[in-house]
């Protein structure tokens, strides 16, 4: 309270004290050289005790940084990801309340904090590095679990845990194999009852928090924002404080050299929720963004399909009861309920509706399209009828351009981090100078070869493909009518096409398989494959995942016809 100087990095006056007595900025986590002398009146009156003076001198001399645990590194990553999500419009409650509580519960369940640490744990760390202990040397360092906590009011996560005192018993030679204290132990963990933390699991934590709050962001949106660089994930370790030395085995833990995969992140989220023994999540009602009716509206707009299709998607959702809260709400403890992938489910509903109306057998949809085209030529007074053939042509052109752009960006991505890693002050100037030479050479060769400088990062958007009805070229189909393919029957509009073909007659029940159905594009009509390809691009997942969800919806929709005793030999066409 007596120190009112501004921080040299962020200009804020918001100082806190580390465990060692040094001042650090709570806003930007900058640690300065100033220390505080603590008066201890419990032992001898009028005696001033200098804290960590011996430890600090030793640390500055060796310059080996703080001793830190792997869980502290992951907490720093989660904090950065939560701040990025908050900047994208997610409510602040996610970081300070939901995600922070999930993380604390994980630390306790995995016995990394808020618990009695097993006595032999520190010895295991040392044996993993094949180094000797040095009990006498006790260098102190700031508690990163406090310094990097989610909110400034957080206390030290180690206050209720007995292993905080073991920091001083760890020899400095542990950094031979990793910068962290327990890097080797983390990679050696193989307990079935404990989920080992990983970089994909940080995204599972974030998605679980988003799902708890019912935020308008699906898992596919989250992963797309990661790939676009709006959420820290790739090379996020270069944002670690300089004193958190990262090398050796730490790079295997925090260095990511692949894009996050939808299935992996989703499966880890399911395992994580079960491991934490979380209760039933808040209900997904028809007013929530994750409800199929809401998501179908979004994907219909992005896929440039007629607005009238939304009435049909709502009818399908209501018919097979997949819009009810009990079906949609995530209940980790209930193993009998099917876990819902909200974005995949909505895309599959749209595919089923397109099959109901256009059949998508490479024949019927073209006949209906020719009829609509002929009608639009002869009657220009009323609104245009939807032409499937024209829609395919426009979507394919736009999709090819976007897919090529995405493939080029991924091919050009530099997996090597921009910030060079150095492990001592002696090597810092040499590494920085070498890095600067490399950058200068790259710029010079770039100018000589005439290569285009990388464009600035685009602003985040919920839509990847945008269509405007104001375009005069007729490329927007939102307002087009479905009258050309519908007929009125018993007061209801029904499809002129009376047929429907099933993707599979019988769902796969093999537990080892893990999939309800299998997909090979050569086994299905090209129109069906094209529609799957469109939605697989929008969701950045494999077409087989959408196909599997389509099969599930079809078997719910035609359940009575599928499982009643047939009077004739069953076929695929219904």
Coordinates of C-alpha atoms in Angstrom, one line a residue:
X1 CA 0.0 0.0 0.0
X2 CA 3.0 2.3 0.6
X3 CA 4.3 1.9 -3.0
X4 CA 2.6 4.1 -5.6
X5 CA 5.0 4.0 -8.5
X6 CA 3.5 3.1 -11.9
X7 CA 4.4 -0.1 -13.6
X8 CA 6.9 0.5 -16.5
X9 CA 5.1 -2.0 -18.7
X10 CA 1.4 -1.2 -18.3
X11 CA 1.5 2.1 -16.3
X12 CA -0.9 0.7 -13.7
X13 CA -0.6 1.1 -10.0
X14 CA -1.7 -2.3 -8.8
X15 CA 1.1 -4.0 -6.9
X16 CA 1.1 -7.3 -5.0
X17 CA 3.8 -9.3 -3.2
X18 CA 5.2 -12.6 -4.2
X19 CA 6.0 -15.4 -1.7
X20 CA 9.6 -14.1 -1.8
X21 CA 8.6 -10.5 -1.0
X22 CA 9.2 -9.0 -4.4
X23 CA 6.7 -6.6 -5.9
X24 CA 4.8 -7.7 -9.0
X25 CA 2.1 -6.0 -11.1
X26 CA -1.3 -7.7 -10.8
X27 CA -2.3 -6.3 -14.2
X28 CA 0.5 -7.5 -16.4
X29 CA 2.4 -9.8 -14.0
X30 CA 5.7 -7.9 -14.3
X31 CA 8.0 -8.7 -11.4
X32 CA 10.4 -5.8 -10.4
X33 CA 13.5 -5.8 -8.3
X34 CA 12.1 -3.9 -5.4
X35 CA 11.5 -6.1 -2.2
X36 CA 9.7 -5.4 1.0
X37 CA 11.3 -5.7 4.4
X38 CA 9.0 -7.5 6.8
X39 CA 9.0 -6.8 10.5
X40 CA 8.6 -10.0 12.5
X41 CA 7.6 -9.1 16.1
X42 CA 6.8 -12.7 17.1
X43 CA 10.4 -13.7 17.6
X44 CA 12.4 -10.7 18.8
X45 CA 10.9 -7.2 19.0
X46 CA 12.4 -4.4 16.9
X47 CA 14.2 -7.0 14.7
X48 CA 13.9 -6.7 10.9
X49 CA 13.9 -9.9 8.9
X50 CA 15.1 -9.8 5.3
X51 CA 13.0 -12.4 3.4
X52 CA 14.5 -14.3 0.5
X53 CA 17.6 -12.2 0.4
X54 CA 19.8 -15.4 0.1
X55 CA 17.5 -17.1 -2.4
X56 CA 17.2 -14.0 -4.6
X57 CA 21.0 -13.5 -4.8
X58 CA 21.4 -17.2 -5.8
X59 CA 18.7 -16.9 -8.4
X60 CA 20.1 -13.8 -10.0
X61 CA 23.5 -15.4 -10.0
X62 CA 22.5 -18.6 -11.7
X63 CA 19.7 -17.0 -13.8
X64 CA 17.8 -20.3 -14.1
X65 CA 14.4 -18.8 -13.5
X66 CA 11.6 -19.9 -11.3
X67 CA 10.9 -23.4 -10.3
X68 CA 7.4 -24.0 -11.7
X69 CA 5.0 -26.9 -12.1
X70 CA 3.3 -28.1 -15.3
X71 CA -0.1 -27.3 -13.9
X72 CA 1.0 -23.7 -13.5
X73 CA 1.8 -23.6 -17.2
X74 CA -1.6 -25.0 -18.1
X75 CA -3.3 -22.5 -15.8
X76 CA -1.5 -19.7 -17.7
X77 CA -2.8 -21.1 -21.0
X78 CA -6.3 -21.3 -19.7
X79 CA -6.2 -17.8 -18.4
X80 CA -5.1 -16.5 -21.8
X81 CA -7.8 -18.4 -23.6
X82 CA -10.5 -17.2 -21.2
X83 CA -9.4 -13.6 -21.7
X84 CA -9.5 -14.1 -25.5
X85 CA -13.0 -15.5 -25.3
X86 CA -14.0 -12.6 -23.1
X87 CA -12.7 -10.2 -25.8
X88 CA -14.9 -12.1 -28.4
X89 CA -18.0 -11.2 -26.3
X90 CA -18.3 -14.2 -23.9
X91 CA -19.6 -13.0 -20.5
X92 CA -16.8 -12.4 -17.9
X93 CA -18.5 -14.9 -15.6
X94 CA -16.9 -17.7 -17.6
X95 CA -13.3 -16.9 -16.6
X96 CA -13.6 -15.9 -12.9
X97 CA -16.4 -18.3 -11.9
X98 CA -17.1 -21.2 -14.2
X99 CA -13.7 -22.0 -15.8
X100 CA -11.8 -21.2 -12.6
X101 CA -14.0 -23.6 -10.5
X102 CA -13.7 -26.3 -13.1
X103 CA -9.9 -25.9 -13.0
X104 CA -9.7 -26.0 -9.2
X105 CA -11.8 -29.1 -9.1
X106 CA -9.5 -30.8 -11.7
X107 CA -6.4 -29.9 -9.6
X108 CA -8.1 -31.4 -6.5
X109 CA -9.4 -34.6 -8.2
X110 CA -6.0 -35.1 -9.9
X111 CA -4.3 -34.5 -6.5
X112 CA -2.2 -31.6 -7.8
X113 CA -3.6 -29.0 -5.4
X114 CA -6.2 -28.6 -2.6
X115 CA -5.1 -32.0 -1.3
X116 CA -2.4 -33.8 0.8
X117 CA 0.4 -34.4 -1.7
X118 CA 1.7 -38.0 -1.7
X119 CA 5.0 -38.0 0.3
X120 CA 7.1 -39.7 -2.5
X121 CA 6.0 -37.3 -5.3
X122 CA 9.0 -35.0 -5.1
X123 CA 11.4 -37.9 -5.2
X124 CA 9.7 -39.2 -8.3
X125 CA 10.4 -35.9 -10.0
X126 CA 14.0 -36.1 -9.2
X127 CA 14.4 -39.8 -10.2
X128 CA 12.8 -39.0 -13.6
X129 CA 15.7 -36.6 -14.3
X130 CA 18.4 -38.8 -12.8
X131 CA 19.6 -36.0 -10.7
X132 CA 20.6 -35.7 -7.0
X133 CA 18.8 -33.8 -4.3
X134 CA 20.2 -30.7 -2.5
X135 CA 18.2 -30.3 0.7
X136 CA 20.3 -27.5 2.0
X137 CA 19.7 -25.1 -0.9
X138 CA 16.2 -23.6 -0.8
X139 CA 15.9 -21.0 -3.5
X140 CA 12.5 -19.3 -3.3
X141 CA 10.4 -18.0 -6.2
X142 CA 7.1 -16.3 -6.7
X143 CA 4.1 -18.6 -6.5
X144 CA 2.9 -18.7 -10.1
X145 CA -0.4 -20.3 -9.0
X146 CA -1.1 -17.1 -7.3
X147 CA 0.6 -14.8 -9.8
X148 CA -1.3 -16.3 -12.7
X149 CA -4.6 -16.9 -11.0
X150 CA -7.8 -16.3 -12.9
X151 CA -8.8 -13.3 -10.8
X152 CA -6.8 -10.9 -8.7
X153 CA -8.7 -11.9 -5.6
X154 CA -7.7 -15.5 -5.9
X155 CA -5.6 -16.9 -3.1
X156 CA -2.6 -19.2 -3.5
X157 CA -3.9 -22.5 -4.9
X158 CA -1.3 -24.3 -2.7
X159 CA -2.5 -23.0 0.7
X160 CA -4.4 -26.2 1.5
X161 CA -1.8 -28.5 0.0
X162 CA 1.3 -29.9 1.7
X163 CA 3.6 -30.0 -1.3
X164 CA 4.2 -26.3 -1.6
X165 CA 7.0 -26.6 0.9
X166 CA 8.8 -29.3 -1.2
X167 CA 9.8 -26.7 -3.8
X168 CA 12.9 -25.8 -1.9
X169 CA 14.0 -29.5 -1.8
X170 CA 14.1 -29.8 -5.5
X171 CA 17.6 -29.5 -6.9
X172 CA 18.4 -26.9 -9.5
X173 CA 19.7 -29.8 -11.6
X174 CA 16.1 -30.9 -12.4
X175 CA 16.2 -28.4 -15.2
X176 CA 18.6 -30.7 -17.0
X177 CA 15.7 -32.5 -18.6
X178 CA 12.9 -29.9 -18.4
X179 CA 12.4 -26.3 -17.3
X180 CA 9.5 -27.3 -15.1
X181 CA 9.9 -29.2 -11.9
X182 CA 7.6 -32.1 -12.8
X183 CA 7.8 -32.2 -16.6
X184 CA 9.2 -35.8 -16.7
X185 CA 6.7 -37.0 -14.1
X186 CA 3.8 -35.5 -16.1
X187 CA 4.8 -37.4 -19.2
X188 CA 5.2 -40.6 -17.2
X189 CA 1.7 -40.5 -15.7
X190 CA -0.4 -43.5 -16.8
X191 CA -3.1 -43.7 -14.2
X192 CA -6.5 -44.6 -15.5
X193 CA -8.4 -42.7 -12.8
X194 CA -6.5 -39.5 -13.5
X195 CA -6.8 -37.5 -16.7
X196 CA -3.4 -36.2 -17.8
X197 CA -3.6 -32.6 -18.8
X198 CA -2.8 -31.7 -22.4
X199 CA -3.1 -28.8 -24.8
X200 CA -6.3 -30.1 -26.5
X201 CA -7.8 -30.5 -23.0
X202 CA -7.5 -26.7 -22.5
X203 CA -10.0 -26.3 -25.3
X204 CA -12.1 -29.0 -23.7
X205 CA -12.1 -26.9 -20.5
X206 CA -13.2 -23.8 -22.5
X207 CA -15.9 -25.6 -24.4
X208 CA -17.3 -27.1 -21.2
X209 CA -17.5 -23.7 -19.6
X210 CA -19.2 -22.3 -22.7
X211 CA -21.7 -25.1 -22.6
X212 CA -22.4 -24.5 -18.9
X213 CA -23.2 -20.9 -19.7
X214 CA -25.1 -21.8 -22.9
X215 CA -23.1 -19.2 -24.8
X216 CA -23.7 -18.7 -28.5
X217 CA -20.5 -20.5 -29.6
X218 CA -20.4 -24.1 -30.8
X219 CA -17.4 -26.4 -30.6
X220 CA -16.7 -25.9 -34.4
X221 CA -16.8 -22.1 -33.9
X222 CA -14.3 -22.4 -31.0
X223 CA -11.9 -24.5 -33.0
X224 CA -12.2 -22.2 -36.0
X225 CA -11.3 -19.2 -33.9
X226 CA -8.3 -21.1 -32.6
X227 CA -7.1 -21.8 -36.2
X228 CA -7.7 -18.2 -37.2
X229 CA -5.5 -17.1 -34.2
X230 CA -8.2 -15.3 -32.2
X231 CA -7.8 -17.8 -29.2
X232 CA -4.2 -18.6 -28.0
X233 CA -3.3 -22.3 -28.6
X234 CA -0.5 -22.7 -31.1
X235 CA 2.8 -21.5 -29.7
X236 CA 1.0 -20.0 -26.7
X237 CA 4.0 -20.9 -24.5
X238 CA 5.9 -18.0 -26.0
X239 CA 3.6 -15.7 -23.8
X240 CA 4.9 -17.4 -20.7
X241 CA 6.8 -15.0 -18.3
X242 CA 10.5 -14.9 -19.1
X243 CA 11.4 -16.5 -15.7
X244 CA 9.4 -19.6 -16.6
X245 CA 12.1 -21.4 -18.5
X246 CA 10.6 -23.8 -21.0
X247 CA 12.7 -26.5 -22.7
X248 CA 13.4 -30.2 -23.0
X249 CA 10.3 -32.3 -22.0
X250 CA 8.3 -29.1 -21.6
X251 CA 8.2 -28.6 -25.3
X252 CA 6.5 -32.0 -25.7
X253 CA 3.8 -30.8 -23.3
X254 CA 3.2 -27.3 -24.4
X255 CA 4.4 -27.2 -28.0
X256 CA 1.6 -28.0 -30.5
X257 CA 2.4 -28.9 -34.1
X258 CA -1.1 -29.9 -35.3
X259 CA -4.5 -28.3 -35.6
X260 CA -7.0 -29.2 -32.9
X261 CA -9.3 -32.0 -33.9
X262 CA -13.1 -31.8 -33.2
X263 CA -13.5 -35.4 -32.1
X264 CA -10.5 -35.3 -29.8
X265 CA -11.5 -32.1 -28.0
X266 CA -15.1 -33.3 -27.7
X267 CA -14.2 -36.8 -26.4
X268 CA -11.8 -35.2 -23.9
X269 CA -14.6 -32.9 -22.7
X270 CA -16.9 -35.9 -22.0
X271 CA -14.1 -37.6 -20.1
X272 CA -13.3 -34.5 -18.2
X273 CA -16.9 -33.9 -17.2
X274 CA -17.2 -37.5 -15.9
X275 CA -13.8 -37.2 -14.1
X276 CA -14.9 -34.1 -12.3
X277 CA -18.3 -35.6 -11.5
X278 CA -20.1 -32.5 -12.6
X279 CA -23.9 -32.3 -12.2
X280 CA -26.4 -32.0 -15.0
X281 CA -25.7 -28.8 -17.0
X282 CA -28.3 -26.0 -17.3
X283 CA -31.2 -27.0 -19.6
X284 CA -31.0 -26.3 -23.4
X285 CA -34.4 -24.8 -24.2
X286 CA -35.9 -23.5 -27.4
X287 CA -34.7 -20.0 -26.6
X288 CA -31.0 -21.1 -26.4
X289 CA -28.6 -20.6 -29.3
X290 CA -27.6 -24.3 -29.1
X291 CA -31.2 -25.5 -29.8
X292 CA -31.5 -27.2 -33.2
X293 CA -34.1 -24.7 -34.4
X294 CA -31.8 -21.8 -33.7
X295 CA -28.7 -23.4 -35.2
X296 CA -30.6 -24.6 -38.3
X297 CA -31.6 -21.0 -39.0
X298 CA -27.9 -20.0 -38.8
X299 CA -26.6 -22.7 -41.1
X300 CA -29.5 -22.2 -43.6
X301 CA -28.4 -18.6 -43.9
X302 CA -24.7 -19.5 -44.2
X303 CA -25.4 -22.3 -46.7
X304 CA -27.5 -19.8 -48.8
X305 CA -30.6 -21.9 -48.7
X306 CA -34.2 -20.6 -48.8
X307 CA -35.7 -19.3 -45.6
X308 CA -38.8 -21.5 -46.1
X309 CA -36.6 -24.6 -45.3
X310 CA -36.6 -23.5 -41.7
X311 CA -40.3 -24.5 -41.3
X312 CA -39.3 -28.0 -42.5
X313 CA -36.3 -28.3 -40.2
X314 CA -38.6 -27.4 -37.2
X315 CA -41.1 -30.0 -38.3
X316 CA -38.4 -32.7 -38.4
X317 CA -37.0 -31.6 -35.0
X318 CA -40.5 -31.7 -33.4
X319 CA -41.4 -35.0 -35.1
X320 CA -38.4 -37.0 -33.7
X321 CA -38.3 -35.1 -30.3
X322 CA -34.7 -33.9 -30.6
X323 CA -35.6 -30.4 -29.5
X324 CA -36.6 -31.4 -26.0
X325 CA -34.5 -30.3 -23.0
X326 CA -33.9 -33.9 -21.8
X327 CA -32.4 -34.8 -25.1
X328 CA -30.3 -31.7 -25.6
X329 CA -29.1 -31.1 -22.0
X330 CA -25.6 -32.4 -21.1
X331 CA -25.7 -34.8 -18.1
X332 CA -22.2 -36.2 -17.5
X333 CA -23.4 -38.7 -14.9
X334 CA -26.1 -40.2 -17.1
X335 CA -24.4 -42.8 -19.3
X336 CA -27.7 -43.9 -20.9
X337 CA -28.3 -40.6 -22.7
X338 CA -26.7 -39.9 -26.0
X339 CA -24.3 -37.0 -25.9
X340 CA -25.3 -34.3 -28.4
X341 CA -23.0 -32.5 -30.8
X342 CA -25.2 -29.5 -31.4
X343 CA -23.6 -28.1 -34.5
X344 CA -23.4 -31.5 -36.2
X345 CA -27.0 -32.3 -35.3
X346 CA -28.3 -29.1 -36.8
X347 CA -26.4 -29.7 -40.1
X348 CA -27.7 -33.2 -40.3
X349 CA -31.3 -32.0 -39.9
X350 CA -30.8 -29.7 -42.9
X351 CA -29.4 -32.6 -44.9
X352 CA -32.4 -34.8 -44.1
X353 CA -34.8 -32.0 -45.1
X354 CA -33.0 -31.6 -48.4
X355 CA -33.3 -35.4 -49.0
X356 CA -37.0 -35.3 -48.2
X357 CA -37.7 -32.5 -50.6
X358 CA -35.1 -33.1 -53.4
X359 CA -34.2 -36.8 -52.8
X360 CA -30.5 -36.1 -53.7
X361 CA -30.2 -39.2 -55.9
X362 CA -28.5 -37.4 -58.8
X363 CA -31.8 -37.5 -60.8
X364 CA -34.9 -36.1 -59.0
X365 CA -33.2 -32.9 -57.9
X366 CA -32.2 -32.0 -61.5
X367 CA -35.8 -32.6 -62.8
X368 CA -37.2 -30.4 -60.1
X369 CA -34.5 -27.8 -60.9
X370 CA -35.4 -27.8 -64.6
X371 CA -39.0 -27.2 -63.8
X372 CA -38.2 -24.3 -61.5
X373 CA -35.8 -22.8 -64.1
X374 CA -38.5 -23.0 -66.8
X375 CA -41.1 -21.4 -64.6
X376 CA -38.7 -18.5 -63.6
X377 CA -38.1 -17.7 -67.3
X378 CA -41.9 -17.5 -68.0
X379 CA -43.0 -15.8 -64.9
X380 CA -40.9 -12.9 -63.5
X381 CA -43.7 -11.1 -61.7
X382 CA -43.8 -13.3 -58.6
X383 CA -40.9 -14.3 -56.5
X384 CA -38.4 -16.8 -58.0
X385 CA -38.6 -20.5 -57.4
X386 CA -35.6 -22.2 -55.9
X387 CA -33.3 -23.8 -58.5
X388 CA -31.1 -26.5 -57.0
X389 CA -28.9 -26.7 -60.0
X390 CA -28.1 -22.9 -59.9
X391 CA -27.6 -23.1 -56.1
X392 CA -25.0 -25.9 -56.5
X393 CA -23.1 -24.0 -59.2
X394 CA -22.9 -20.8 -57.1
X395 CA -22.0 -22.6 -53.8
X396 CA -19.4 -24.8 -55.5
X397 CA -17.7 -21.7 -57.0
X398 CA -17.6 -20.0 -53.6
X399 CA -16.7 -23.2 -51.7
X400 CA -13.7 -23.9 -54.0
X401 CA -12.3 -20.4 -53.5
X402 CA -12.6 -20.6 -49.7
X403 CA -11.2 -24.1 -49.5
X404 CA -8.2 -23.2 -51.6
X405 CA -7.6 -20.2 -49.4
X406 CA -7.8 -22.3 -46.3
X407 CA -5.5 -24.9 -47.7
X408 CA -2.9 -22.3 -48.7
X409 CA -3.0 -20.7 -45.3
X410 CA -2.4 -24.0 -43.6
X411 CA 0.4 -24.9 -45.9
X412 CA 2.1 -21.6 -45.3
X413 CA 1.7 -21.7 -41.5
X414 CA 5.1 -21.4 -39.7
X415 CA 4.9 -23.9 -36.8
X416 CA 8.1 -22.5 -35.3
X417 CA 7.3 -19.7 -32.8
X418 CA 8.3 -16.2 -33.5
X419 CA 9.8 -15.6 -30.0
X420 CA 13.2 -17.4 -29.7
X421 CA 13.7 -19.6 -26.7
X422 CA 16.8 -19.0 -24.6
X423 CA 17.7 -20.6 -21.3
X424 CA 20.3 -18.2 -19.7
X425 CA 21.1 -14.5 -19.8
X426 CA 24.5 -15.3 -21.4
X427 CA 22.9 -16.8 -24.5
X428 CA 20.0 -14.3 -24.7
X429 CA 21.9 -11.7 -26.8
X430 CA 23.3 -14.3 -29.1
X431 CA 20.0 -16.0 -29.7
X432 CA 18.2 -12.7 -30.3
X433 CA 20.9 -11.5 -32.7
X434 CA 20.7 -14.8 -34.7
X435 CA 16.9 -14.5 -34.8
X436 CA 17.1 -11.0 -36.1
X437 CA 19.5 -12.0 -38.9
X438 CA 17.0 -14.7 -40.0
X439 CA 14.1 -12.3 -40.1
X440 CA 16.2 -9.7 -42.1
X441 CA 17.2 -12.4 -44.6
X442 CA 13.6 -13.6 -45.0
X443 CA 12.4 -10.0 -45.6
X444 CA 15.1 -9.4 -48.2
X445 CA 14.4 -12.6 -50.1
X446 CA 10.7 -11.9 -49.9
X447 CA 11.2 -8.5 -51.6
X448 CA 13.4 -10.0 -54.3
X449 CA 11.0 -12.8 -55.1
X450 CA 8.0 -10.5 -55.0
X451 CA 6.1 -12.6 -52.5
X452 CA 3.0 -11.0 -51.0
X453 CA 3.2 -10.0 -47.4
X454 CA 0.8 -11.9 -45.2
X455 CA -2.6 -10.2 -44.7
X456 CA -3.7 -8.9 -41.4
X457 CA -5.7 -11.3 -39.2
X458 CA -9.4 -11.0 -40.2
X459 CA -11.9 -9.9 -37.6
X460 CA -13.7 -12.8 -36.0
X461 CA -17.1 -13.6 -37.4
X462 CA -19.8 -16.2 -36.8
X463 CA -20.3 -16.6 -40.5
X464 CA -17.7 -17.9 -43.0
X465 CA -19.8 -17.4 -46.1
X466 CA -21.9 -14.2 -46.4
X467 CA -24.8 -13.7 -48.8
X468 CA -26.8 -10.5 -49.3
X469 CA -30.2 -10.2 -50.8
X470 CA -29.1 -6.8 -52.1
X471 CA -26.9 -8.5 -54.7
X472 CA -28.3 -8.0 -58.2
X473 CA -26.5 -11.1 -59.7
X474 CA -29.1 -13.4 -58.1
X475 CA -26.5 -15.3 -56.0
X476 CA -28.6 -15.0 -52.8
X477 CA -31.4 -17.7 -52.5
X478 CA -32.7 -16.7 -49.0
X479 CA -36.0 -15.3 -50.4
X480 CA -36.6 -17.9 -53.0
X481 CA -39.8 -20.0 -52.9
X482 CA -40.2 -23.7 -52.6
X483 CA -43.6 -23.8 -54.3
X484 CA -42.1 -25.6 -57.3
X485 CA -41.4 -28.7 -55.2
X486 CA -44.4 -28.6 -52.8
X487 CA -48.1 -29.6 -53.0
X488 CA -51.0 -29.1 -50.7
X489 CA -52.4 -32.3 -49.2
X490 CA -55.0 -32.4 -46.4
X491 CA -54.3 -28.8 -45.6
X492 CA -50.6 -29.4 -45.3
X493 CA -47.7 -28.7 -47.7
X494 CA -46.0 -31.9 -48.6
X495 CA -43.2 -32.7 -51.0
X496 CA -44.0 -33.6 -54.6
X497 CA -41.3 -36.3 -54.3
X498 CA -42.9 -39.3 -52.6
X499 CA -39.7 -41.3 -52.3
X500 CA -36.8 -41.4 -49.8
X501 CA -33.7 -43.5 -49.7
X502 CA -31.9 -44.4 -46.4
X503 CA -28.2 -43.9 -46.0
X504 CA -28.1 -47.2 -44.1
X505 CA -30.8 -49.8 -43.3
X506 CA -29.2 -50.9 -40.0
X507 CA -27.1 -48.9 -37.6
X508 CA -23.8 -50.3 -36.5
X509 CA -24.0 -51.6 -32.9
X510 CA -20.3 -52.8 -32.5
X511 CA -18.8 -51.2 -29.4
X512 CA -15.3 -51.4 -30.7
X513 CA -16.4 -49.6 -33.9
X514 CA -17.7 -46.5 -32.1
X515 CA -19.7 -45.3 -35.1
X516 CA -23.3 -45.8 -36.0
X517 CA -22.6 -45.8 -39.7
X518 CA -19.7 -45.6 -42.2
X519 CA -19.2 -43.3 -45.1
X520 CA -17.5 -43.7 -48.5
X521 CA -18.3 -41.0 -51.0
X522 CA -18.2 -43.5 -53.9
X523 CA -21.1 -45.4 -52.4
X524 CA -23.5 -42.4 -52.4
X525 CA -24.9 -39.9 -55.0
X526 CA -22.8 -36.9 -55.9
X527 CA -25.5 -34.5 -54.8
X528 CA -25.6 -36.0 -51.3
X529 CA -21.8 -35.9 -51.1
X530 CA -21.7 -32.2 -52.3
X531 CA -24.2 -31.2 -49.5
X532 CA -22.1 -33.1 -46.9
X533 CA -18.9 -31.4 -48.2
X534 CA -20.5 -28.0 -47.8
X535 CA -21.4 -28.5 -44.2
X536 CA -18.2 -30.3 -43.4
X537 CA -16.4 -27.2 -44.5
X538 CA -18.6 -24.9 -42.4
X539 CA -18.0 -27.0 -39.3
X540 CA -14.4 -28.0 -40.2
X541 CA -15.1 -31.7 -39.6
X542 CA -15.0 -34.9 -41.7
X543 CA -18.2 -35.6 -43.8
X544 CA -18.5 -39.0 -42.1
X545 CA -19.4 -37.3 -38.8
X546 CA -22.4 -35.5 -40.4
X547 CA -23.3 -38.7 -42.3
X548 CA -23.4 -40.6 -39.1
X549 CA -25.8 -38.0 -37.5
X550 CA -28.0 -38.1 -40.7
X551 CA -28.3 -41.9 -40.2
X552 CA -29.4 -41.5 -36.6
X553 CA -32.0 -38.9 -37.6
X554 CA -33.4 -41.1 -40.4
X555 CA -33.8 -44.0 -38.1
X556 CA -35.7 -41.9 -35.6
X557 CA -37.8 -40.4 -38.4
X558 CA -38.7 -43.7 -40.1
X559 CA -38.6 -45.9 -36.9
X560 CA -42.1 -47.4 -37.4
X561 CA -41.5 -48.3 -41.0
X562 CA -38.1 -49.7 -40.4
X563 CA -38.9 -52.1 -37.5
X564 CA -42.3 -53.3 -38.3
X565 CA -42.5 -56.8 -39.9
X566 CA -42.4 -56.3 -43.7
X567 CA -44.8 -58.2 -46.0
X568 CA -42.1 -58.1 -48.7
X569 CA -38.4 -58.4 -48.8
X570 CA -36.9 -55.1 -47.4
X571 CA -35.1 -52.8 -49.7
X572 CA -33.2 -49.6 -49.3
X573 CA -35.8 -47.4 -51.0
X574 CA -38.9 -46.4 -49.0

